[in-house]
Coordinates of C-alpha atoms in Angstrom, one line a residue:
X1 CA 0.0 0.0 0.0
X2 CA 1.1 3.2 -0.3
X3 CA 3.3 4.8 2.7
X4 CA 4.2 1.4 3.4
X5 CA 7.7 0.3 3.4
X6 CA 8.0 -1.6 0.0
X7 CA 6.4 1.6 -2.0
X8 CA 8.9 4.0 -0.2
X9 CA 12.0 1.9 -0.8
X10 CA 10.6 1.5 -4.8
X11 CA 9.9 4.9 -5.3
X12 CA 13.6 5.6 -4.5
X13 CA 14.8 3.1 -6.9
X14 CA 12.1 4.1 -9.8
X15 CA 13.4 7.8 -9.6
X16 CA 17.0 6.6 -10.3
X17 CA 16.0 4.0 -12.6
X18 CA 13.7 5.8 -14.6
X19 CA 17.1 8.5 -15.2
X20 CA 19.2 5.8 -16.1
X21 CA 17.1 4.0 -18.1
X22 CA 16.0 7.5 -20.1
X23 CA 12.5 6.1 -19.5
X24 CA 9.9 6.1 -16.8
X25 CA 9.5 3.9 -14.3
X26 CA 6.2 3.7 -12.7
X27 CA 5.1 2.5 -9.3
X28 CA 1.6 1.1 -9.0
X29 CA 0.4 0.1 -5.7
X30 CA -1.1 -3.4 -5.4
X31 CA -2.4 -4.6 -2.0
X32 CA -3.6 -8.0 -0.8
X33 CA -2.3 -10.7 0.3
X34 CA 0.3 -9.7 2.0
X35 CA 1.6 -8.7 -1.6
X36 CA 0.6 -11.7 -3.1
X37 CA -2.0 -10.3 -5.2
X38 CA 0.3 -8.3 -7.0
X39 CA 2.9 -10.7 -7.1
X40 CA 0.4 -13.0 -8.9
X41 CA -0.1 -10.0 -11.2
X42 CA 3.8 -9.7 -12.6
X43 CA 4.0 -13.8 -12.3
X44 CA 1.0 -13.6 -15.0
X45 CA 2.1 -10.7 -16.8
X46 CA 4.0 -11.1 -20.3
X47 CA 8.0 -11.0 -20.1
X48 CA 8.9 -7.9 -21.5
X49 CA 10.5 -5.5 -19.0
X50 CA 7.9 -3.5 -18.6
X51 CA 6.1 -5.5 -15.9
X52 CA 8.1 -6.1 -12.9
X53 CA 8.0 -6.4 -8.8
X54 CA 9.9 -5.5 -6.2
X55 CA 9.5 -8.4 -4.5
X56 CA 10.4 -9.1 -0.2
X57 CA 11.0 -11.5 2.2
X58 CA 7.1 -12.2 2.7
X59 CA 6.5 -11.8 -1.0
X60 CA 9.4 -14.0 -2.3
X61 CA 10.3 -16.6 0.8
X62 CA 7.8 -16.6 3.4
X63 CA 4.2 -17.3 1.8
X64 CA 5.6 -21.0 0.2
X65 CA 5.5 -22.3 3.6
X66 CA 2.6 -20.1 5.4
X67 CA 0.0 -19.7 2.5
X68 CA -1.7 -23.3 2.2
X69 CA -1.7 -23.2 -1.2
X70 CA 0.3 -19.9 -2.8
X71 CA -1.0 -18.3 -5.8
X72 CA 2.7 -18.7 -7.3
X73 CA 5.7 -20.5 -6.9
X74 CA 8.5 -18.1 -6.5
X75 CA 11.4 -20.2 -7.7
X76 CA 9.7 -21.5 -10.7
X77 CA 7.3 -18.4 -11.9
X78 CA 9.8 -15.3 -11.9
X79 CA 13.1 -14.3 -13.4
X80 CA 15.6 -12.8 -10.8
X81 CA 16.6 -9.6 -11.7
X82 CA 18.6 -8.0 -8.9
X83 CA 18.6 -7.9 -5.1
X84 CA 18.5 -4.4 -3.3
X85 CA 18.6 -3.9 0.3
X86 CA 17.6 -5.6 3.4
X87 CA 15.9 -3.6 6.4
X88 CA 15.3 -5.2 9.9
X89 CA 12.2 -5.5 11.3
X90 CA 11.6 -3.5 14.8
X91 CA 8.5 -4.0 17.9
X92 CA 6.5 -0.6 18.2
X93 CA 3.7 -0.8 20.2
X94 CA 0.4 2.1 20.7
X95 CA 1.4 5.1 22.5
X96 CA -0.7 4.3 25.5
X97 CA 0.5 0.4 26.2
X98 CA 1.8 0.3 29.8
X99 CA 5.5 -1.1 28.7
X100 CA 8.7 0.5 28.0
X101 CA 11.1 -2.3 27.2
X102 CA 11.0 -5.7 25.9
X103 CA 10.6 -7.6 28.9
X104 CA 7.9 -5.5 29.9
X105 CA 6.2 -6.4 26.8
X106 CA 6.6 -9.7 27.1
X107 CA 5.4 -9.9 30.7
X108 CA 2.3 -8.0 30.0
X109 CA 1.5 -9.9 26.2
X110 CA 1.8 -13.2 28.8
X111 CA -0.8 -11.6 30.9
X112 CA -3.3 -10.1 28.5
X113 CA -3.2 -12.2 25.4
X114 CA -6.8 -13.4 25.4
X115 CA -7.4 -9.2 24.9
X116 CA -4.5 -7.8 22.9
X117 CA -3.9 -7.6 18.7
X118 CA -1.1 -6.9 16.7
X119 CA -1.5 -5.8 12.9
X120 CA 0.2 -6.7 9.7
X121 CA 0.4 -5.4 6.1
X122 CA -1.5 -8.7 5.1
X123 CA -1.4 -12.2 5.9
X124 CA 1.3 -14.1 4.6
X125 CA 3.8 -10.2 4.8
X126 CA 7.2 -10.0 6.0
X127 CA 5.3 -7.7 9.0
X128 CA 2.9 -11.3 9.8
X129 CA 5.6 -13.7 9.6
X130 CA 8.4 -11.2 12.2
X131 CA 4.9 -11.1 14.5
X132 CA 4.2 -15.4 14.2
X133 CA 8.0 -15.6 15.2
X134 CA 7.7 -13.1 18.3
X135 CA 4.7 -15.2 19.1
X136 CA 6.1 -18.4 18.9
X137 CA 9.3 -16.8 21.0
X138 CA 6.5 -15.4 24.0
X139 CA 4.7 -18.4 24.3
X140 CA 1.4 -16.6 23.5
X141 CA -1.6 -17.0 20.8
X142 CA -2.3 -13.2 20.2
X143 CA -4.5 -12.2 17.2
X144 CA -3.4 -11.1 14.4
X145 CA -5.3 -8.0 12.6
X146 CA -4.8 -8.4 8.8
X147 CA -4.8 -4.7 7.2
X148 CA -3.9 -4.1 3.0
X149 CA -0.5 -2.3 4.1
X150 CA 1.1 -0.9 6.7
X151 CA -0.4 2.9 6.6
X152 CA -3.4 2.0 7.1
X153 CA -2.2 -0.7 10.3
X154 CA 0.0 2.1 11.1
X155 CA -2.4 4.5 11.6
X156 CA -4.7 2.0 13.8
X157 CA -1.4 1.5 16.0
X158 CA -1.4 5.3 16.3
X159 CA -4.9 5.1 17.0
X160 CA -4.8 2.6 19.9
X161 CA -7.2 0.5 18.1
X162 CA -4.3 -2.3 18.3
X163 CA -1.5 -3.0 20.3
X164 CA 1.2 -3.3 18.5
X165 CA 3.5 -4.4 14.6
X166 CA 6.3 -5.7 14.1
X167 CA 7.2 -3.0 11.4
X168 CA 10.0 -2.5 9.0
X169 CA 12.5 -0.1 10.4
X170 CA 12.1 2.4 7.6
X171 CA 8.5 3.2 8.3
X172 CA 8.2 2.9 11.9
X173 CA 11.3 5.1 12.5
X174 CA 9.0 8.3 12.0
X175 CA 6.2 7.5 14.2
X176 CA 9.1 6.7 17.3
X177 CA 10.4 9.7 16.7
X178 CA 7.2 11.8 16.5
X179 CA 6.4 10.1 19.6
X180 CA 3.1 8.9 18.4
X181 CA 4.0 4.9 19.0
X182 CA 6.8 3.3 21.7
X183 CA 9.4 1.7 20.3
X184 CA 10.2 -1.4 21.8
X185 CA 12.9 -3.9 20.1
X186 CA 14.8 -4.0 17.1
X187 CA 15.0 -7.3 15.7
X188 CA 18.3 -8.2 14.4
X189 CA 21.3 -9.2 16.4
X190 CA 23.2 -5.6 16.4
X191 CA 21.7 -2.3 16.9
X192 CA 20.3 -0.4 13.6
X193 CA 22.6 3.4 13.3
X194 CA 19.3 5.2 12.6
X195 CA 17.8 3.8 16.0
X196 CA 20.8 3.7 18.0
X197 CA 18.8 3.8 21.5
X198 CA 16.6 1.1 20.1
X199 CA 18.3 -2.2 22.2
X200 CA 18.2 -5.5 20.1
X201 CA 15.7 -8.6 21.3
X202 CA 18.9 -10.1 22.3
X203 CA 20.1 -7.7 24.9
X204 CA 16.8 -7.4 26.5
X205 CA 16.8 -11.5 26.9
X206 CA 14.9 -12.8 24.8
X207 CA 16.9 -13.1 21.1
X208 CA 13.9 -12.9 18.1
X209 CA 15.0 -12.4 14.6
X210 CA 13.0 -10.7 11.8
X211 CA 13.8 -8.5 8.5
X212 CA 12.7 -7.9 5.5
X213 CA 14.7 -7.2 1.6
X214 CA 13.7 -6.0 -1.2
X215 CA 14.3 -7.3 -4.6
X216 CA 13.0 -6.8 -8.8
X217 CA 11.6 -9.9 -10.5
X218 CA 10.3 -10.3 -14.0
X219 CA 7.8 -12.6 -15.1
X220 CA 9.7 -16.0 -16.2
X221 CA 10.6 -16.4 -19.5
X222 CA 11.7 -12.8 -19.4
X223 CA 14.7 -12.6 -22.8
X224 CA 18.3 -12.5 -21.1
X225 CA 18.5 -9.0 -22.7
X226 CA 15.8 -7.6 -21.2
X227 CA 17.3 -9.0 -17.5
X228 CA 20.9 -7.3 -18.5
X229 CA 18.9 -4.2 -19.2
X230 CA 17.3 -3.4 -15.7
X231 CA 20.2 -5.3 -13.7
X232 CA 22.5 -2.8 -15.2
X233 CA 19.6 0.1 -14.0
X234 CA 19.0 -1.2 -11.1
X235 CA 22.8 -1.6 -9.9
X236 CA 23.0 1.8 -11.4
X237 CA 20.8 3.4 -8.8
X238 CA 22.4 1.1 -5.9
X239 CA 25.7 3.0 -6.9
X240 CA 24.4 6.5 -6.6
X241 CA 25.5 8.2 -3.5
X242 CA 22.1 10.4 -3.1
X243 CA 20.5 6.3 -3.1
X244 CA 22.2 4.8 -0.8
X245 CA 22.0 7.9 1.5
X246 CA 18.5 7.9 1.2
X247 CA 18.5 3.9 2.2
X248 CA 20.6 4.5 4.9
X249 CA 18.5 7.1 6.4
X250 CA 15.9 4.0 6.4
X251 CA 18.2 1.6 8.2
X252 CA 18.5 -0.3 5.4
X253 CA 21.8 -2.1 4.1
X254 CA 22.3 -2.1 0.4
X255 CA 23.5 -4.9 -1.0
X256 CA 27.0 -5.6 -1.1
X257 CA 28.6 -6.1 -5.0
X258 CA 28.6 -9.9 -5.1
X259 CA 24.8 -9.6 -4.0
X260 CA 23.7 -8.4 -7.4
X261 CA 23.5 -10.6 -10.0
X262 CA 20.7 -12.6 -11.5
X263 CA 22.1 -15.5 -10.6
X264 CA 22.7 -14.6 -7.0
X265 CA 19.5 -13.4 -6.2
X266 CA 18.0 -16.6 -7.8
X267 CA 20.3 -19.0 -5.1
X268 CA 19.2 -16.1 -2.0
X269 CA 15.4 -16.9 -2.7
X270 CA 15.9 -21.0 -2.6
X271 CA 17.8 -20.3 0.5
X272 CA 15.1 -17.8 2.1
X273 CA 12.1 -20.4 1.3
X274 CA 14.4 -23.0 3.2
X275 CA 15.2 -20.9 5.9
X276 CA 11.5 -20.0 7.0
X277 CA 10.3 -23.3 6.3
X278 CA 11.2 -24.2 9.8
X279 CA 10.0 -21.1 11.8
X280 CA 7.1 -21.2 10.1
X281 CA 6.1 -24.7 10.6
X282 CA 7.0 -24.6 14.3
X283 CA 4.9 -21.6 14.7
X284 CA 1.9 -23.8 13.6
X285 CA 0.3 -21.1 12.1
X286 CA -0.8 -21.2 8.5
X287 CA -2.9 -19.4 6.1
X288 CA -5.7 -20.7 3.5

């Protein structure tokens, strides 16, 4: 949806690309899902460069295992184009819940869970999956509010009318800042440098990983050409200083140069479905 994470991060790379490429690039907004539904759309769509996604970790990993039966397969209906950044995943909570660390939350989600919601940017989304995780980590069962992105969860959060996301760094920095939600973890192993008072789950006991990447995909079958074409574009924009300052300023780490080939994306997504598999499975929780 748009606001969300996914359409800020694209809207950085279509700018660039579109300057590069001497041609515009468009962002259209597709919710549902989780993603899905407009993943479906580019996995349908004919393979001529001018359809792609910018796929995630919920998009492109997670929803093989959690969906009962996906709309696509990721390995089999895409072409890898070129892998971008990955962003870690944080706990913000409503301005008004009585916690102000991770233990806290933990203690009081243990205590309330028959009452309390947390929201998502869809079933089957990397913001679902980071939550199932936490869930499984708490020993709780605490309902799970589907919304078609993260503004309009994000605004419920703000709103009190849930208790808490686990949201991509990059969008819930503002609303910590502004004061309007608590942050309570980050959910990676160090600290992120744009949320530097933000401690890890780790180092408040109770070690819960989560993050998200974001990635372009054609429609397979795409010609070889085409692929060289926007890999090219779209390494073009990851080595533009005014890009990766912009990314950086959303906590997110830009992929390193052996990251961006075809062919390296293309191994990173096999590996991604394996490594949720498990989580996911464990969690017991899974979607129709």
């Amino acid at each position: 949806a748009a606001g969300g994470p996914q359409d800020t991060i694209g809207r950085i790379f279509a700018q660039r690309m579109s300057e590069l490429l001497g041609q515009q690039v468009v962002v259209e907004n597709v919710g549902g899902a989780g993603g899905m539904t407009g993943s479906k759309r580019v996995a349908d769509a004919k393979p001529d460069g001018y359809t792609m996604v910018l796929g995630s970790v919920g998009t492109h990993a997670q929803n093989q295992t959690l969906y009962k039966h996906p709309l696509y397969n990721v390995v089999s209906d895409f072409t890898p184009v070129a892998y971008l950044a990955l962003t870690p995943i944080s706990v913000i909570t409503r301005p008004d819940l009585p916690v102000n660390n991770f233990k806290e939350f933990i203690a009081y989600a243990k205590a309330n869970q028959a009452k309390m919601q947390y929201g998502s940017a869809g079933a089957g989304s990397a913001t679902h999956l980071a939550c199932v995780v936490l869930d499984s980590a708490m020993g709780t069962k605490i309902t799970h509010v589907p919304y078609k992105g993260t503004g309009p969860a994000m605004q419920d959060l703000i709103g009190g009318r849930i208790d808490y996301l686990c949201e991509i760094i990059a969008t819930a920095k503002p609303q910590i800042d502004g004061g309007k939600v608590k942050g309570i973890a980050i959910m990676t192993k160090e600290r992120s440098p744009v949320l530097p008072n933000l401690a890890t789950t780790g180092e408040q006991g109770t070690d819960v990983q989560a993050y998200t990447w974001s990635a372009l995909f054609l429609p397979k079958g795409a010609p070889a050409d085409v692929v060289k074409k926007l890999n090219e574009a779209a390494v073009g924009a990851l080595s533009t200083p005014s890009v990766q300052e912009r990314l950086a300023q959303l906590g997110a780490t830009v992929a390193a140069p052996n990251e961006r080939s075809p062919q390296w994306l293309g191994d990173f997504v096999k590996s991604e479905v394996k490594k949720w598999e498990e989580p996911i499975k464990a969690s017991g929780v899974q979607v129709e």
